[in-house]
PDB file of C-alpha atoms and ligand atoms in Angstrom:
ATOM      1  CA  UNK M   1     101.744  81.037  75.865  1.00  0.00           C
ATOM      2  CA  UNK M   2     103.804  83.588  77.794  1.00  0.00           C
ATOM      3  CA  UNK M   3     103.432  83.276  81.534  1.00  0.00           C
ATOM      4  CA  UNK M   4     102.237  86.230  83.606  1.00  0.00           C
ATOM      5  CA  UNK M   5     105.057  87.690  85.676  1.00  0.00           C
ATOM      6  CA  UNK M   6     104.217  88.097  89.355  1.00  0.00           C
ATOM      7  CA  UNK M   7     105.618  90.340  92.053  1.00  0.00           C
ATOM      8  CA  UNK M   8     104.793  89.012  95.524  1.00  0.00           C
ATOM      9  CA  UNK M   9     104.820  91.488  98.409  1.00  0.00           C
ATOM     10  CA  UNK M  10     105.337  90.087 101.896  1.00  0.00           C
ATOM     11  CA  UNK M  11     106.023  91.240 105.448  1.00  0.00           C
ATOM     12  CA  UNK M  12     106.305  87.955 107.345  1.00  0.00           C
ATOM     13  CA  UNK M  13     106.607  84.186 107.184  1.00  0.00           C
ATOM     14  CA  UNK M  14     105.396  83.952 103.589  1.00  0.00           C
ATOM     15  CA  UNK M  15     103.361  80.760 103.651  1.00  0.00           C
ATOM     16  CA  UNK M  16     100.997  82.112 100.975  1.00  0.00           C
ATOM     17  CA  UNK M  17     104.018  83.158  98.928  1.00  0.00           C
ATOM     18  CA  UNK M  18     105.278  79.571  99.290  1.00  0.00           C
ATOM     19  CA  UNK M  19     101.943  78.269  97.987  1.00  0.00           C
ATOM     20  CA  UNK M  20     102.389  80.514  94.943  1.00  0.00           C
ATOM     21  CA  UNK M  21     106.006  79.349  94.497  1.00  0.00           C
ATOM     22  CA  UNK M  22     104.822  75.733  94.548  1.00  0.00           C
ATOM     23  CA  UNK M  23     102.011  76.463  92.084  1.00  0.00           C
ATOM     24  CA  UNK M  24     104.343  78.276  89.692  1.00  0.00           C
ATOM     25  CA  UNK M  25     106.613  75.212  89.720  1.00  0.00           C
ATOM     26  CA  UNK M  26     103.810  73.093  88.257  1.00  0.00           C
ATOM     27  CA  UNK M  27     104.033  72.538  84.502  1.00  0.00           C
ATOM     28  CA  UNK M  28     101.461  74.590  82.651  1.00  0.00           C
ATOM     29  CA  UNK M  29     100.781  77.060  85.473  1.00  0.00           C
ATOM     30  CA  UNK M  30     100.153  80.376  83.701  1.00  0.00           C
ATOM     31  CA  UNK M  31     102.330  82.554  85.973  1.00  0.00           C
ATOM     32  CA  UNK M  32     105.935  82.843  87.127  1.00  0.00           C
ATOM     33  CA  UNK M  33     107.514  84.837  89.938  1.00  0.00           C
ATOM     34  CA  UNK M  34     109.646  87.775  88.834  1.00  0.00           C
ATOM     35  CA  UNK M  35     110.196  89.338  92.267  1.00  0.00           C
ATOM     36  CA  UNK M  36     109.582  88.792  95.976  1.00  0.00           C
ATOM     37  CA  UNK M  37     109.620  92.119  97.792  1.00  0.00           C
ATOM     38  CA  UNK M  38     109.490  92.605 101.559  1.00  0.00           C
ATOM     39  CA  UNK M  39     109.097  95.796 103.555  1.00  0.00           C
ATOM     40  CA  UNK M  40     110.774  94.043 106.491  1.00  0.00           C
ATOM     41  CA  UNK M  41     114.413  92.943 106.257  1.00  0.00           C
ATOM     42  CA  UNK M  42     113.760  90.146 108.792  1.00  0.00           C
ATOM     43  CA  UNK M  43     110.729  88.609 107.040  1.00  0.00           C
ATOM     44  CA  UNK M  44     111.031  84.817 107.187  1.00  0.00           C
ATOM     45  CA  UNK M  45     109.561  84.577 103.714  1.00  0.00           C
ATOM     46  CA  UNK M  46     112.701  86.148 102.233  1.00  0.00           C
ATOM     47  CA  UNK M  47     114.713  83.051 103.155  1.00  0.00           C
ATOM     48  CA  UNK M  48     112.123  80.801 101.552  1.00  0.00           C
ATOM     49  CA  UNK M  49     112.196  82.911  98.363  1.00  0.00           C
ATOM     50  CA  UNK M  50     116.013  82.838  98.246  1.00  0.00           C
ATOM     51  CA  UNK M  51     115.979  79.069  98.776  1.00  0.00           C
ATOM     52  CA  UNK M  52     113.679  78.819  95.769  1.00  0.00           C
ATOM     53  CA  UNK M  53     116.220  80.828  93.767  1.00  0.00           C
ATOM     54  CA  UNK M  54     113.910  83.798  93.257  1.00  0.00           C
ATOM     55  CA  UNK M  55     114.934  87.452  92.937  1.00  0.00           C
ATOM     56  CA  UNK M  56     114.253  89.256  96.210  1.00  0.00           C
ATOM     57  CA  UNK M  57     114.268  92.883  97.316  1.00  0.00           C
ATOM     58  CA  UNK M  58     113.821  94.690 100.615  1.00  0.00           C
ATOM     59  CA  UNK M  59     112.289  98.150 100.807  1.00  0.00           C
ATOM     60  CA  UNK M  60     112.294  98.928 104.508  1.00  0.00           C
ATOM     61  CA  UNK M  61     109.457 101.383 105.140  1.00  0.00           C
ATOM     62  CA  UNK M  62     111.305 102.630 108.224  1.00  0.00           C
ATOM     63  CA  UNK M  63     113.889 104.225 105.948  1.00  0.00           C
ATOM     64  CA  UNK M  64     111.418 106.559 104.231  1.00  0.00           C
ATOM     65  CA  UNK M  65     109.878 109.790 105.480  1.00  0.00           C
ATOM     66  CA  UNK M  66     106.628 109.378 103.573  1.00  0.00           C
ATOM     67  CA  UNK M  67     104.475 106.527 102.310  1.00  0.00           C
ATOM     68  CA  UNK M  68     104.725 108.040  98.839  1.00  0.00           C
ATOM     69  CA  UNK M  69     108.543 107.829  98.834  1.00  0.00           C
ATOM     70  CA  UNK M  70     108.429 104.227 100.104  1.00  0.00           C
ATOM     71  CA  UNK M  71     105.848 103.212  97.505  1.00  0.00           C
ATOM     72  CA  UNK M  72     107.685 104.966  94.648  1.00  0.00           C
ATOM     73  CA  UNK M  73     110.717 102.744  95.283  1.00  0.00           C
ATOM     74  CA  UNK M  74     108.499  99.655  95.417  1.00  0.00           C
ATOM     75  CA  UNK M  75     106.748 100.570  92.160  1.00  0.00           C
ATOM     76  CA  UNK M  76     110.095 101.157  90.428  1.00  0.00           C
ATOM     77  CA  UNK M  77     111.371  97.722  91.516  1.00  0.00           C
ATOM     78  CA  UNK M  78     108.136  95.991  90.516  1.00  0.00           C
ATOM     79  CA  UNK M  79     108.227  97.651  87.111  1.00  0.00           C
ATOM     80  CA  UNK M  80     111.936  96.919  86.633  1.00  0.00           C
ATOM     81  CA  UNK M  81     111.193  93.240  87.288  1.00  0.00           C
ATOM     82  CA  UNK M  82     108.612  93.340  84.499  1.00  0.00           C
ATOM     83  CA  UNK M  83     105.816  92.224  86.824  1.00  0.00           C
ATOM     84  CA  UNK M  84     102.326  92.292  85.340  1.00  0.00           C
ATOM     85  CA  UNK M  85     100.421  91.234  88.463  1.00  0.00           C
ATOM     86  CA  UNK M  86     101.223  92.222  92.055  1.00  0.00           C
ATOM     87  CA  UNK M  87     100.160  89.770  94.777  1.00  0.00           C
ATOM     88  CA  UNK M  88      99.955  90.985  98.367  1.00  0.00           C
ATOM     89  CA  UNK M  89     100.665  87.977 100.593  1.00  0.00           C
ATOM     90  CA  UNK M  90     100.664  89.044 104.218  1.00  0.00           C
ATOM     91  CA  UNK M  91     101.943  92.516 103.308  1.00  0.00           C
ATOM     92  CA  UNK M  92     101.241  94.542 106.418  1.00  0.00           C
ATOM     93  CA  UNK M  93     101.497  98.171 105.238  1.00  0.00           C
ATOM     94  CA  UNK M  94      98.511 100.243 104.227  1.00  0.00           C
ATOM     95  CA  UNK M  95      98.881 101.441 100.649  1.00  0.00           C
ATOM     96  CA  UNK M  96      97.997 104.934  99.415  1.00  0.00           C
ATOM     97  CA  UNK M  97      95.227 105.504  96.900  1.00  0.00           C
ATOM     98  CA  UNK M  98      97.879 106.643  94.407  1.00  0.00           C
ATOM     99  CA  UNK M  99      99.734 103.319  94.599  1.00  0.00           C
ATOM    100  CA  UNK M 100      96.509 101.327  94.457  1.00  0.00           C
ATOM    101  CA  UNK M 101      95.240 103.318  91.468  1.00  0.00           C
ATOM    102  CA  UNK M 102      98.557 102.999  89.661  1.00  0.00           C
ATOM    103  CA  UNK M 103      98.276  99.192  89.927  1.00  0.00           C
ATOM    104  CA  UNK M 104      94.477  99.102  89.545  1.00  0.00           C
ATOM    105  CA  UNK M 105      93.236  95.680  88.375  1.00  0.00           C
ATOM    106  CA  UNK M 106      96.834  94.428  88.499  1.00  0.00           C
ATOM    107  CA  UNK M 107      97.010  94.261  92.316  1.00  0.00           C
ATOM    108  CA  UNK M 108      95.415  91.468  94.345  1.00  0.00           C
ATOM    109  CA  UNK M 109      95.303  90.539  98.029  1.00  0.00           C
ATOM    110  CA  UNK M 110      94.394  87.586 100.220  1.00  0.00           C
ATOM    111  CA  UNK M 111      92.402  88.316 103.358  1.00  0.00           C
ATOM    112  CA  UNK M 112      91.509  85.780 106.075  1.00  0.00           C
ATOM    113  CA  UNK M 113      87.733  86.272 106.167  1.00  0.00           C
ATOM    114  CA  UNK M 114      84.743  86.027 103.879  1.00  0.00           C
ATOM    115  CA  UNK M 115      84.704  89.682 102.820  1.00  0.00           C
ATOM    116  CA  UNK M 116      82.902  92.001 103.206  1.00  0.00           C
ATOM    117  CA  UNK M 117      82.680  90.503 106.717  1.00  0.00           C
ATOM    118  CA  UNK M 118      85.589  91.245 109.048  1.00  0.00           C
ATOM    119  CA  UNK M 119      87.970  93.549 107.186  1.00  0.00           C
ATOM    120  CA  UNK M 120      91.067  94.460 109.201  1.00  0.00           C
ATOM    121  CA  UNK M 121      92.934  92.470 111.821  1.00  0.00           C
ATOM    122  CA  UNK M 122      92.063  89.622 114.255  1.00  0.00           C
ATOM    123  CA  UNK M 123      89.504  88.160 111.874  1.00  0.00           C
ATOM    124  CA  UNK M 124      89.383  84.684 113.425  1.00  0.00           C
ATOM    125  CA  UNK M 125      88.802  85.973 116.931  1.00  0.00           C
ATOM    126  CA  UNK M 126      86.109  88.326 115.650  1.00  0.00           C
ATOM    127  CA  UNK M 127      84.382  85.570 113.668  1.00  0.00           C
ATOM    128  CA  UNK M 128      84.197  83.374 116.779  1.00  0.00           C
ATOM    129  CA  UNK M 129      82.932  86.279 118.911  1.00  0.00           C
ATOM    130  CA  UNK M 130      80.270  87.129 116.312  1.00  0.00           C
ATOM    131  CA  UNK M 131      79.066  83.515 116.361  1.00  0.00           C
ATOM    132  CA  UNK M 132      79.195  83.078 112.592  1.00  0.00           C
ATOM    133  CA  UNK M 133      79.030  79.467 111.459  1.00  0.00           C
ATOM    134  CA  UNK M 134      80.901  80.022 108.220  1.00  0.00           C
ATOM    135  CA  UNK M 135      84.249  81.781 107.952  1.00  0.00           C
ATOM    136  CA  UNK M 136      87.023  81.544 105.372  1.00  0.00           C
ATOM    137  CA  UNK M 137      89.227  83.633 103.126  1.00  0.00           C
ATOM    138  CA  UNK M 138      88.953  85.910 100.116  1.00  0.00           C
ATOM    139  CA  UNK M 139      91.188  86.878  97.207  1.00  0.00           C
ATOM    140  CA  UNK M 140      90.241  90.239  95.720  1.00  0.00           C
ATOM    141  CA  UNK M 141      91.456  93.033  93.511  1.00  0.00           C
ATOM    142  CA  UNK M 142      92.678  95.861  95.717  1.00  0.00           C
ATOM    143  CA  UNK M 143      90.883  99.200  95.973  1.00  0.00           C
ATOM    144  CA  UNK M 144      91.868 102.199  98.077  1.00  0.00           C
ATOM    145  CA  UNK M 145      89.601 101.245 100.973  1.00  0.00           C
ATOM    146  CA  UNK M 146      91.259  98.567 103.132  1.00  0.00           C
ATOM    147  CA  UNK M 147      90.280  94.925 102.443  1.00  0.00           C
ATOM    148  CA  UNK M 148      87.853  96.015  99.789  1.00  0.00           C
ATOM    149  CA  UNK M 149      87.569  95.410  96.056  1.00  0.00           C
ATOM    150  CA  UNK M 150      86.176  93.057  93.425  1.00  0.00           C
ATOM    151  CA  UNK M 151      86.196  89.491  94.754  1.00  0.00           C
ATOM    152  CA  UNK M 152      87.990  86.879  92.650  1.00  0.00           C
ATOM    153  CA  UNK M 153      87.450  83.854  94.875  1.00  0.00           C
ATOM    154  CA  UNK M 154      86.510  82.724  98.351  1.00  0.00           C
ATOM    155  CA  UNK M 155      87.015  79.515 100.310  1.00  0.00           C
ATOM    156  CA  UNK M 156      84.538  78.667 103.044  1.00  0.00           C
ATOM    157  CA  UNK M 157      85.661  77.161 106.353  1.00  0.00           C
ATOM    158  CA  UNK M 158      83.101  76.116 109.005  1.00  0.00           C
ATOM    159  CA  UNK M 159      83.486  77.453 112.534  1.00  0.00           C
ATOM    160  CA  UNK M 160      83.383  74.463 114.886  1.00  0.00           C
ATOM    161  CA  UNK M 161      82.085  74.423 118.436  1.00  0.00           C
ATOM    162  CA  UNK M 162      85.008  74.912 120.784  1.00  0.00           C
ATOM    163  CA  UNK M 163      87.143  76.569 118.093  1.00  0.00           C
ATOM    164  CA  UNK M 164      89.939  78.824 119.298  1.00  0.00           C
ATOM    165  CA  UNK M 165      91.233  81.653 117.094  1.00  0.00           C
ATOM    166  CA  UNK M 166      94.434  79.648 116.535  1.00  0.00           C
ATOM    167  CA  UNK M 167      92.637  76.442 115.573  1.00  0.00           C
ATOM    168  CA  UNK M 168      90.369  78.326 113.188  1.00  0.00           C
ATOM    169  CA  UNK M 169      93.336  80.267 111.762  1.00  0.00           C
ATOM    170  CA  UNK M 170      95.138  77.006 110.996  1.00  0.00           C
ATOM    171  CA  UNK M 171      92.195  75.662 108.981  1.00  0.00           C
ATOM    172  CA  UNK M 172      91.643  78.976 107.182  1.00  0.00           C
ATOM    173  CA  UNK M 173      95.357  79.161 106.320  1.00  0.00           C
ATOM    174  CA  UNK M 174      95.188  75.715 104.716  1.00  0.00           C
ATOM    175  CA  UNK M 175      92.282  77.020 102.607  1.00  0.00           C
ATOM    176  CA  UNK M 176      94.272  80.181 101.737  1.00  0.00           C
ATOM    177  CA  UNK M 177      97.078  78.040 100.348  1.00  0.00           C
ATOM    178  CA  UNK M 178      94.639  76.467  97.886  1.00  0.00           C
ATOM    179  CA  UNK M 179      92.638  79.572  97.105  1.00  0.00           C
ATOM    180  CA  UNK M 180      95.466  81.963  96.269  1.00  0.00           C
ATOM    181  CA  UNK M 181      97.061  79.836  93.518  1.00  0.00           C
ATOM    182  CA  UNK M 182      93.597  79.034  92.125  1.00  0.00           C
ATOM    183  CA  UNK M 183      92.783  82.741  91.873  1.00  0.00           C
ATOM    184  CA  UNK M 184      96.172  83.703  90.424  1.00  0.00           C
ATOM    185  CA  UNK M 185      95.637  80.995  87.812  1.00  0.00           C
ATOM    186  CA  UNK M 186      92.274  82.498  86.845  1.00  0.00           C
ATOM    187  CA  UNK M 187      93.596  86.051  86.616  1.00  0.00           C
ATOM    188  CA  UNK M 188      96.788  85.064  84.796  1.00  0.00           C
ATOM    189  CA  UNK M 189      94.864  83.030  82.239  1.00  0.00           C
ATOM    190  CA  UNK M 190      92.356  85.842  81.660  1.00  0.00           C
ATOM    191  CA  UNK M 191      89.436  83.838  83.083  1.00  0.00           C
ATOM    192  CA  UNK M 192      88.667  86.368  85.840  1.00  0.00           C
ATOM    193  CA  UNK M 193      88.202  89.979  84.782  1.00  0.00           C
ATOM    194  CA  UNK M 194      86.923  93.082  86.533  1.00  0.00           C
ATOM    195  CA  UNK M 195      83.614  94.322  85.144  1.00  0.00           C
ATOM    196  CA  UNK M 196      82.506  97.415  87.026  1.00  0.00           C
ATOM    197  CA  UNK M 197      82.709  96.617  90.737  1.00  0.00           C
ATOM    198  CA  UNK M 198      82.697  92.827  90.465  1.00  0.00           C
ATOM    199  CA  UNK M 199      84.728  90.061  88.863  1.00  0.00           C
ATOM    200  CA  UNK M 200      83.178  88.088  86.059  1.00  0.00           C
ATOM    201  CA  UNK M 201      84.321  84.510  85.648  1.00  0.00           C
ATOM    202  CA  UNK M 202      83.431  81.664  83.374  1.00  0.00           C
ATOM    203  CA  UNK M 203      80.636  79.486  84.850  1.00  0.00           C
ATOM    204  CA  UNK M 204      82.982  76.484  84.631  1.00  0.00           C
ATOM    205  CA  UNK M 205      85.111  77.868  87.439  1.00  0.00           C
ATOM    206  CA  UNK M 206      82.275  78.702  89.861  1.00  0.00           C
ATOM    207  CA  UNK M 207      82.851  75.680  92.128  1.00  0.00           C
ATOM    208  CA  UNK M 208      86.573  76.260  92.243  1.00  0.00           C
ATOM    209  CA  UNK M 209      86.010  79.656  93.778  1.00  0.00           C
ATOM    210  CA  UNK M 210      84.041  78.271  96.688  1.00  0.00           C
ATOM    211  CA  UNK M 211      86.078  75.192  97.543  1.00  0.00           C
ATOM    212  CA  UNK M 212      89.319  75.200  95.607  1.00  0.00           C
ATOM    213  CA  UNK M 213      90.830  71.773  95.053  1.00  0.00           C
TER     214      UNK M 213
HETATM  215  C1  GRF G   1      97.499  85.356 105.945  1.00  0.00           C
HETATM  216  O1  GRF G   1      96.544  84.893 106.861  1.00  0.00           O
HETATM  217  C2  GRF G   1      96.879  86.327 104.986  1.00  0.00           C
HETATM  218  O2  GRF G   1      95.556  86.042 104.677  1.00  0.00           O
HETATM  219  C3  GRF G   1      96.963  87.623 105.751  1.00  0.00           C
HETATM  220  O3  GRF G   1      98.186  87.569 106.433  1.00  0.00           O
HETATM  221  C4  GRF G   1      98.565  86.201 106.630  1.00  0.00           C
HETATM  222  C5  GRF G   1      99.906  86.033 106.004  1.00  0.00           C
HETATM  223  O4  GRF G   1     100.462  84.772 106.243  1.00  0.00           O
HETATM  224  N1  GRF G   1      96.803  88.750 104.871  1.00  0.00           N
HETATM  225  P1  GRF G   1     101.714  84.262 105.408  1.00  0.00           P
HETATM  226  O5  GRF G   1     102.822  85.303 105.586  1.00  0.00           O
HETATM  227  O6  GRF G   1     101.294  84.145 103.980  1.00  0.00           O
HETATM  228  O7  GRF G   1     102.081  82.960 106.023  1.00  0.00           O
END
């Protein structure tokens, strides 16, 4: 079966991108990476992508007068690469509703909290301050509102007494690296589909979406 072509959008170190690179290298994984695109020329993840022999592109947002102009160049590159699914992996620019709607149900994101709790930044610090006992990460289809959209999968991470934001972030990141490939696998193989405002999955994958192996 043909593998789903991915475009991965990054702004930084790219550890989630690396998890997707590693997953795509596994025999039988239903996706392959067609493009790694960064909005920052100095993103560490670009080096990792080049080392893996992947096509890379930089679209530096600073060089564009409007978000629309910046996004038009990104969309052209993503389309030229033949990507069928766009994965945001630490991509730190807000996207316009036009871009999000253009890629509707073909654009997914990983966020370091159990959405809808703690959208936005500093999620680990906020989780500790709120006193929640369960934190984690979410992979979701992207909608125009930030960190919002049909949830594909979540991984739960307990908050421990004495946790610092950094310690909690480290454990959540380890969960992210399992969750993102698991969710891409489901979407790429057609086992997770948007129905209205939620994602419907086969009952056989329910456990995977809570604690991915
Ligand atoms: C991750 O915590 C991700 O959930 C968030 O930004 C961070 C990116 O890290 N959106 P990396 O670049 O994938 O290492």
